[in-house]
mmCIF file with all atom_site columns, C-alpha atoms in Angstrom:
data_model
loop_
_atom_site.group_PDB
_atom_site.id
_atom_site.type_symbol
_atom_site.label_atom_id
_atom_site.label_alt_id
_atom_site.label_comp_id
_atom_site.label_asym_id
_atom_site.label_entity_id
_atom_site.label_seq_id
_atom_site.pdbx_PDB_ins_code
_atom_site.Cartn_x
_atom_site.Cartn_y
_atom_site.Cartn_z
_atom_site.occupancy
_atom_site.B_iso_or_equiv
_atom_site.pdbx_formal_charge
_atom_site.auth_seq_id
_atom_site.auth_comp_id
_atom_site.auth_asym_id
_atom_site.auth_atom_id
_atom_site.pdbx_PDB_model_num
ATOM 1   C CA . LEU I 1 1   ? 0.000   0.000   0.000   1.00 0.00 ? 804 LEU I CA 1
ATOM 2   C CA . HIS I 1 2   ? 1.069   3.559   -0.607  1.00 0.00 ? 805 HIS I CA 1
ATOM 3   C CA . ARG I 1 3   ? 1.030   6.063   2.216   1.00 0.00 ? 806 ARG I CA 1
ATOM 4   C CA . ILE I 1 4   ? -1.226  8.999   1.358   1.00 0.00 ? 807 ILE I CA 1
ATOM 5   C CA . THR I 1 5   ? -0.208  12.412  2.653   1.00 0.00 ? 808 THR I CA 1
ATOM 6   C CA . ALA I 1 6   ? -2.678  15.013  3.816   1.00 0.00 ? 809 ALA I CA 1
ATOM 7   C CA . SER I 1 7   ? -1.400  17.279  1.037   1.00 0.00 ? 810 SER I CA 1
ATOM 8   C CA . ALA I 1 8   ? -2.148  14.641  -1.601  1.00 0.00 ? 811 ALA I CA 1
ATOM 9   C CA . LEU I 1 9   ? -5.626  14.158  -0.163  1.00 0.00 ? 812 LEU I CA 1
ATOM 10  C CA . ALA I 1 10  ? -6.287  17.877  -0.306  1.00 0.00 ? 813 ALA I CA 1
ATOM 11  C CA . ASP I 1 11  ? -5.149  17.958  -3.932  1.00 0.00 ? 814 ASP I CA 1
ATOM 12  C CA . LEU I 1 12  ? -7.354  14.977  -4.763  1.00 0.00 ? 815 LEU I CA 1
ATOM 13  C CA . VAL I 1 13  ? -10.493 16.241  -3.094  1.00 0.00 ? 816 VAL I CA 1
ATOM 14  C CA . LEU I 1 14  ? -10.341 19.998  -3.344  1.00 0.00 ? 817 LEU I CA 1
ATOM 15  C CA . MET I 1 15  ? -8.632  20.582  -6.684  1.00 0.00 ? 818 MET I CA 1
ATOM 16  C CA . GLY I 1 16  ? -10.160 17.770  -8.707  1.00 0.00 ? 819 GLY I CA 1
ATOM 17  C CA . GLU I 1 17  ? -8.697  16.455  -11.927 1.00 0.00 ? 820 GLU I CA 1
ATOM 18  C CA . ARG I 1 18  ? -7.039  18.712  -14.457 1.00 0.00 ? 821 ARG I CA 1
ATOM 19  C CA . VAL I 1 19  ? -8.660  18.392  -17.837 1.00 0.00 ? 822 VAL I CA 1
ATOM 20  C CA . PRO I 1 20  ? -6.568  19.103  -20.940 1.00 0.00 ? 823 PRO I CA 1
ATOM 21  C CA . GLY I 1 21  ? -7.720  22.364  -22.476 1.00 0.00 ? 824 GLY I CA 1
ATOM 22  C CA . SER I 1 22  ? -9.356  23.579  -19.269 1.00 0.00 ? 825 SER I CA 1
ATOM 23  C CA . VAL I 1 23  ? -8.586  26.957  -17.694 1.00 0.00 ? 826 VAL I CA 1
ATOM 24  C CA . ALA I 1 24  ? -6.225  25.151  -15.307 1.00 0.00 ? 827 ALA I CA 1
ATOM 25  C CA . GLU I 1 25  ? -4.189  23.986  -18.311 1.00 0.00 ? 828 GLU I CA 1
ATOM 26  C CA . ALA I 1 26  ? -4.542  27.164  -20.405 1.00 0.00 ? 829 ALA I CA 1
ATOM 27  C CA . PRO I 1 27  ? -1.659  29.588  -20.931 1.00 0.00 ? 830 PRO I CA 1
ATOM 28  C CA . ALA I 1 28  ? -1.588  32.471  -18.445 1.00 0.00 ? 831 ALA I CA 1
ATOM 29  C CA . ALA I 1 29  ? -2.903  35.017  -20.986 1.00 0.00 ? 832 ALA I CA 1
ATOM 30  C CA . GLU I 1 30  ? -5.950  32.884  -21.738 1.00 0.00 ? 833 GLU I CA 1
ATOM 31  C CA . ALA I 1 31  ? -6.552  32.133  -18.062 1.00 0.00 ? 834 ALA I CA 1
ATOM 32  C CA . ALA I 1 32  ? -6.468  35.857  -17.282 1.00 0.00 ? 835 ALA I CA 1
ATOM 33  C CA . ALA I 1 33  ? -9.205  36.650  -19.828 1.00 0.00 ? 836 ALA I CA 1
ATOM 34  C CA . PRO I 1 34  ? -12.364 37.866  -18.083 1.00 0.00 ? 837 PRO I CA 1
ATOM 35  C CA . VAL I 1 35  ? -15.216 35.391  -17.935 1.00 0.00 ? 838 VAL I CA 1
ATOM 36  C CA . GLU I 1 36  ? -18.744 36.612  -17.467 1.00 0.00 ? 839 GLU I CA 1
ATOM 37  C CA . ALA I 1 37  ? -21.047 34.559  -15.292 1.00 0.00 ? 840 ALA I CA 1
ATOM 38  C CA . PRO I 1 38  ? -24.631 34.133  -16.413 1.00 0.00 ? 841 PRO I CA 1
ATOM 39  C CA . ALA I 1 39  ? -26.837 36.757  -14.798 1.00 0.00 ? 842 ALA I CA 1
ATOM 40  C CA . ALA I 1 40  ? -29.278 34.116  -13.533 1.00 0.00 ? 843 ALA I CA 1
ATOM 41  C CA . ALA I 1 41  ? -26.613 31.981  -11.837 1.00 0.00 ? 844 ALA I CA 1
ATOM 42  C CA . VAL I 1 42  ? -27.716 31.230  -8.298  1.00 0.00 ? 845 VAL I CA 1
ATOM 43  C CA . ALA I 1 43  ? -25.787 29.079  -5.871  1.00 0.00 ? 846 ALA I CA 1
ATOM 44  C CA . HIS I 1 44  ? -27.489 25.883  -4.775  1.00 0.00 ? 847 HIS I CA 1
ATOM 45  C CA . PRO I 1 45  ? -28.948 26.315  -1.266  1.00 0.00 ? 848 PRO I CA 1
ATOM 46  C CA . ASP I 1 46  ? -26.994 23.232  -0.146  1.00 0.00 ? 849 ASP I CA 1
ATOM 47  C CA . ALA I 1 47  ? -23.777 24.002  -2.075  1.00 0.00 ? 850 ALA I CA 1
ATOM 48  C CA . ALA I 1 48  ? -21.471 23.688  0.966   1.00 0.00 ? 851 ALA I CA 1
ATOM 49  C CA . LEU I 1 49  ? -23.192 20.510  2.150   1.00 0.00 ? 852 LEU I CA 1
ATOM 50  C CA . LEU I 1 50  ? -23.087 18.940  -1.321  1.00 0.00 ? 853 LEU I CA 1
ATOM 51  C CA . ALA I 1 51  ? -19.381 19.780  -1.630  1.00 0.00 ? 854 ALA I CA 1
ATOM 52  C CA . ALA I 1 52  ? -18.610 18.268  1.785   1.00 0.00 ? 855 ALA I CA 1
ATOM 53  C CA . CYS I 1 53  ? -20.539 15.102  0.914   1.00 0.00 ? 856 CYS I CA 1
ATOM 54  C CA . ALA I 1 54  ? -18.804 14.784  -2.461  1.00 0.00 ? 857 ALA I CA 1
ATOM 55  C CA . ALA I 1 55  ? -15.364 15.199  -0.861  1.00 0.00 ? 858 ALA I CA 1
ATOM 56  C CA . PHE I 1 56  ? -16.246 12.695  1.872   1.00 0.00 ? 859 PHE I CA 1
ATOM 57  C CA . ASN I 1 57  ? -17.509 10.200  -0.713  1.00 0.00 ? 860 ASN I CA 1
ATOM 58  C CA . THR I 1 58  ? -14.336 10.493  -2.798  1.00 0.00 ? 861 THR I CA 1
ATOM 59  C CA . LEU I 1 59  ? -12.219 9.823   0.270   1.00 0.00 ? 862 LEU I CA 1
ATOM 60  C CA . GLU I 1 60  ? -14.436 6.907   1.315   1.00 0.00 ? 863 GLU I CA 1
ATOM 61  C CA . GLN I 1 61  ? -14.115 5.310   -2.112  1.00 0.00 ? 864 GLN I CA 1
ATOM 62  C CA . HIS I 1 62  ? -10.315 5.565   -1.832  1.00 0.00 ? 865 HIS I CA 1
ATOM 63  C CA . TYR I 1 63  ? -10.444 4.138   1.683   1.00 0.00 ? 866 TYR I CA 1
ATOM 64  C CA . THR I 1 64  ? -12.627 1.218   0.596   1.00 0.00 ? 867 THR I CA 1
ATOM 65  C CA . ALA I 1 65  ? -10.390 0.502   -2.405  1.00 0.00 ? 868 ALA I CA 1
ATOM 66  C CA . GLY I 1 66  ? -7.361  0.277   -0.123  1.00 0.00 ? 869 GLY I CA 1
ATOM 67  C CA . PHE I 1 67  ? -9.050  -1.816  2.539   1.00 0.00 ? 870 PHE I CA 1
ATOM 68  C CA . GLY I 1 68  ? -9.476  -5.083  0.623   1.00 0.00 ? 871 GLY I CA 1
ATOM 69  C CA . GLY I 1 69  ? -7.521  -8.223  1.146   1.00 0.00 ? 872 GLY I CA 1
ATOM 70  C CA . ARG I 1 70  ? -8.315  -11.236 3.243   1.00 0.00 ? 873 ARG I CA 1
ATOM 71  C CA . GLY I 1 71  ? -5.821  -13.383 5.005   1.00 0.00 ? 874 GLY I CA 1
ATOM 72  C CA . LEU I 1 72  ? -3.474  -10.529 5.885   1.00 0.00 ? 875 LEU I CA 1
ATOM 73  C CA . THR I 1 73  ? -0.979  -11.028 8.651   1.00 0.00 ? 876 THR I CA 1
ATOM 74  C CA . LEU I 1 74  ? -1.263  -8.803  11.698  1.00 0.00 ? 877 LEU I CA 1
ATOM 75  C CA . GLY I 1 75  ? 1.729   -6.812  10.435  1.00 0.00 ? 878 GLY I CA 1
ATOM 76  C CA . GLN I 1 76  ? 0.115   -6.350  7.031   1.00 0.00 ? 879 GLN I CA 1
ATOM 77  C CA . GLU I 1 77  ? -3.146  -5.230  8.651   1.00 0.00 ? 880 GLU I CA 1
ATOM 78  C CA . ARG I 1 78  ? -1.286  -2.676  10.779  1.00 0.00 ? 881 ARG I CA 1
ATOM 79  C CA . ALA I 1 79  ? 0.590   -1.371  7.731   1.00 0.00 ? 882 ALA I CA 1
ATOM 80  C CA . ARG I 1 80  ? -2.668  -1.101  5.767   1.00 0.00 ? 883 ARG I CA 1
ATOM 81  C CA . ASP I 1 81  ? -4.415  0.671   8.642   1.00 0.00 ? 884 ASP I CA 1
ATOM 82  C CA . ALA I 1 82  ? -1.504  3.118   9.020   1.00 0.00 ? 885 ALA I CA 1
ATOM 83  C CA . ALA I 1 83  ? -1.557  3.831   5.277   1.00 0.00 ? 886 ALA I CA 1
ATOM 84  C CA . LEU I 1 84  ? -5.319  4.453   5.323   1.00 0.00 ? 887 LEU I CA 1
ATOM 85  C CA . GLN I 1 85  ? -5.414  6.558   8.504   1.00 0.00 ? 888 GLN I CA 1
ATOM 86  C CA . PRO I 1 86  ? -4.782  9.873   6.674   1.00 0.00 ? 889 PRO I CA 1
ATOM 87  C CA . ILE I 1 87  ? -7.968  9.260   4.689   1.00 0.00 ? 890 ILE I CA 1
ATOM 88  C CA . GLN I 1 88  ? -10.043 8.889   7.838   1.00 0.00 ? 891 GLN I CA 1
ATOM 89  C CA . ASP I 1 89  ? -8.293  11.899  9.366   1.00 0.00 ? 892 ASP I CA 1
ATOM 90  C CA . ALA I 1 90  ? -9.275  13.961  6.314   1.00 0.00 ? 893 ALA I CA 1
ATOM 91  C CA . GLN I 1 91  ? -12.865 12.691  6.541   1.00 0.00 ? 894 GLN I CA 1
ATOM 92  C CA . MET I 1 92  ? -13.518 13.791  10.121  1.00 0.00 ? 895 MET I CA 1
ATOM 93  C CA . PRO I 1 93  ? -13.793 17.552  9.432   1.00 0.00 ? 896 PRO I CA 1
ATOM 94  C CA . LEU I 1 94  ? -16.101 16.702  6.533   1.00 0.00 ? 897 LEU I CA 1
ATOM 95  C CA . VAL I 1 95  ? -18.245 14.545  8.842   1.00 0.00 ? 898 VAL I CA 1
ATOM 96  C CA . ASP I 1 96  ? -18.498 17.525  11.195  1.00 0.00 ? 899 ASP I CA 1
ATOM 97  C CA . ILE I 1 97  ? -19.791 19.682  8.335   1.00 0.00 ? 900 ILE I CA 1
ATOM 98  C CA . ILE I 1 98  ? -22.200 17.012  7.081   1.00 0.00 ? 901 ILE I CA 1
ATOM 99  C CA . ALA I 1 99  ? -23.547 16.218  10.554  1.00 0.00 ? 902 ALA I CA 1
ATOM 100 C CA . THR I 1 100 ? -24.024 19.827  11.657  1.00 0.00 ? 903 THR I CA 1
ATOM 101 C CA . THR I 1 101 ? -25.270 21.422  8.431   1.00 0.00 ? 904 THR I CA 1
ATOM 102 C CA . PRO I 1 102 ? -29.046 21.151  8.075   1.00 0.00 ? 905 PRO I CA 1
ATOM 103 C CA . ALA I 1 103 ? -30.078 20.138  4.569   1.00 0.00 ? 906 ALA I CA 1
ATOM 104 C CA . LYS I 1 104 ? -32.264 22.733  2.891   1.00 0.00 ? 907 LYS I CA 1
ATOM 105 C CA . THR I 1 105 ? -33.245 20.611  -0.115  1.00 0.00 ? 908 THR I CA 1
ATOM 106 C CA . LEU I 1 106 ? -33.934 17.025  -1.067  1.00 0.00 ? 909 LEU I CA 1
ATOM 107 C CA . ASP I 1 107 ? -30.554 17.077  -2.854  1.00 0.00 ? 910 ASP I CA 1
ATOM 108 C CA . GLY I 1 108 ? -28.889 17.809  0.481   1.00 0.00 ? 911 GLY I CA 1
ATOM 109 C CA . ILE I 1 109 ? -30.731 14.995  2.257   1.00 0.00 ? 912 ILE I CA 1
ATOM 110 C CA . ARG I 1 110 ? -29.869 12.562  -0.542  1.00 0.00 ? 913 ARG I CA 1
ATOM 111 C CA . ALA I 1 111 ? -26.213 13.609  -0.430  1.00 0.00 ? 914 ALA I CA 1
ATOM 112 C CA . LYS I 1 112 ? -26.120 12.879  3.310   1.00 0.00 ? 915 LYS I CA 1
ATOM 113 C CA . ALA I 1 113 ? -27.792 9.503   2.713   1.00 0.00 ? 916 ALA I CA 1
ATOM 114 C CA . LYS I 1 114 ? -25.242 8.599   0.031   1.00 0.00 ? 917 LYS I CA 1
ATOM 115 C CA . SER I 1 115 ? -22.355 9.481   2.348   1.00 0.00 ? 918 SER I CA 1
ATOM 116 C CA . LEU I 1 116 ? -23.857 7.361   5.106   1.00 0.00 ? 919 LEU I CA 1
ATOM 117 C CA . GLN I 1 117 ? -24.348 4.424   2.737   1.00 0.00 ? 920 GLN I CA 1
ATOM 118 C CA . LEU I 1 118 ? -20.743 4.580   1.548   1.00 0.00 ? 921 LEU I CA 1
ATOM 119 C CA . TRP I 1 119 ? -19.434 4.773   5.117   1.00 0.00 ? 922 TRP I CA 1
ATOM 120 C CA . ASP I 1 120 ? -21.791 2.063   6.345   1.00 0.00 ? 923 ASP I CA 1
ATOM 121 C CA . GLY I 1 121 ? -20.763 -0.505  3.746   1.00 0.00 ? 924 GLY I CA 1
ATOM 122 C CA . GLY I 1 122 ? -24.159 -2.223  3.626   1.00 0.00 ? 925 GLY I CA 1
ATOM 123 C CA . GLU I 1 123 ? -24.695 -2.768  7.351   1.00 0.00 ? 926 GLU I CA 1
ATOM 124 C CA . ILE I 1 124 ? -27.894 -0.691  7.429   1.00 0.00 ? 927 ILE I CA 1
ATOM 125 C CA . GLU I 1 125 ? -29.398 -2.902  4.739   1.00 0.00 ? 928 GLU I CA 1
ATOM 126 C CA . LYS I 1 126 ? -28.338 -6.107  6.532   1.00 0.00 ? 929 LYS I CA 1
ATOM 127 C CA . ASP I 1 127 ? -29.765 -4.840  9.821   1.00 0.00 ? 930 ASP I CA 1
ATOM 128 C CA . GLY I 1 128 ? -32.967 -3.806  8.034   1.00 0.00 ? 931 GLY I CA 1
ATOM 129 C CA . ALA I 1 129 ? -33.837 -7.357  7.006   1.00 0.00 ? 932 ALA I CA 1
ATOM 130 C CA . PRO I 1 130 ? -37.436 -8.445  7.681   1.00 0.00 ? 933 PRO I CA 1
ATOM 131 C CA . ASP I 1 131 ? -36.361 -10.071 10.957  1.00 0.00 ? 934 ASP I CA 1
ATOM 132 C CA . GLY I 1 132 ? -34.516 -6.934  12.151  1.00 0.00 ? 935 GLY I CA 1
ATOM 133 C CA . ASP I 1 133 ? -35.583 -4.475  14.828  1.00 0.00 ? 936 ASP I CA 1
ATOM 134 C CA . THR I 1 134 ? -38.270 -1.951  13.903  1.00 0.00 ? 937 THR I CA 1
ATOM 135 C CA . ASN I 1 135 ? -35.884 1.021   13.966  1.00 0.00 ? 938 ASN I CA 1
ATOM 136 C CA . GLU I 1 136 ? -33.352 -0.818  11.775  1.00 0.00 ? 939 GLU I CA 1
ATOM 137 C CA . ARG I 1 137 ? -36.027 -1.787  9.249   1.00 0.00 ? 940 ARG I CA 1
ATOM 138 C CA . LEU I 1 138 ? -37.377 1.771   9.063   1.00 0.00 ? 941 LEU I CA 1
ATOM 139 C CA . ILE I 1 139 ? -33.905 3.317   8.726   1.00 0.00 ? 942 ILE I CA 1
ATOM 140 C CA . ALA I 1 140 ? -33.067 0.859   5.932   1.00 0.00 ? 943 ALA I CA 1
ATOM 141 C CA . SER I 1 141 ? -36.332 1.750   4.178   1.00 0.00 ? 944 SER I CA 1
ATOM 142 C CA . ILE I 1 142 ? -35.623 5.480   4.356   1.00 0.00 ? 945 ILE I CA 1
ATOM 143 C CA . MET I 1 143 ? -32.093 4.955   3.048   1.00 0.00 ? 946 MET I CA 1
ATOM 144 C CA . ARG I 1 144 ? -33.392 2.873   0.108   1.00 0.00 ? 947 ARG I CA 1
ATOM 145 C CA . ASP I 1 145 ? -35.952 5.574   -0.718  1.00 0.00 ? 948 ASP I CA 1
ATOM 146 C CA . LEU I 1 146 ? -33.364 8.345   -0.631  1.00 0.00 ? 949 LEU I CA 1
ATOM 147 C CA . SER I 1 147 ? -30.777 6.458   -2.639  1.00 0.00 ? 950 SER I CA 1
ATOM 148 C CA . ALA I 1 148 ? -33.258 5.577   -5.390  1.00 0.00 ? 951 ALA I CA 1
ATOM 149 C CA . GLY I 1 149 ? -32.809 9.141   -6.643  1.00 0.00 ? 952 GLY I CA 1
ATOM 150 C CA . GLY I 1 150 ? -36.106 9.268   -8.507  1.00 0.00 ? 953 GLY I CA 1
ATOM 151 C CA . LYS I 1 151 ? -38.366 12.269  -8.563  1.00 0.00 ? 954 LYS I CA 1
ATOM 152 C CA . MET I 1 152 ? -40.567 12.479  -5.501  1.00 0.00 ? 955 MET I CA 1
ATOM 153 C CA . VAL I 1 153 ? -44.072 13.897  -5.459  1.00 0.00 ? 956 VAL I CA 1
ATOM 154 C CA . SER I 1 154 ? -44.975 16.425  -2.765  1.00 0.00 ? 957 SER I CA 1
#
């Protein structure tokens, strides 16, 4: 496993990928050219929450990808855990934002649900089986509804 630095995580999550031909790759003169935003552009009411969820999800996918492997020795498990710890460290401030920011839209609620599902790794669904406790079954049902992503009727 490769050790991931906090700096590399910040680059991965906050800067995103550089696309050939994008402003990030353009010569300085082109990048300095003024760009007019559309007059009707309005920020999404949950923009900060959606960004925190997206960053958390990216980190969780990297964590999950690095976690695999059965039959590891104790030393290998410790090395893996040490290599993955920076990911979890980077996730905790994002969890604070996600957990303390009230969602203002259905998009925000769905983003929180997606982050929980990625973190949970399927345990909510297992616990929500027909023979599970009432609260587990209802939580699993809500999570399935939110993750379906279809249009809801008010």
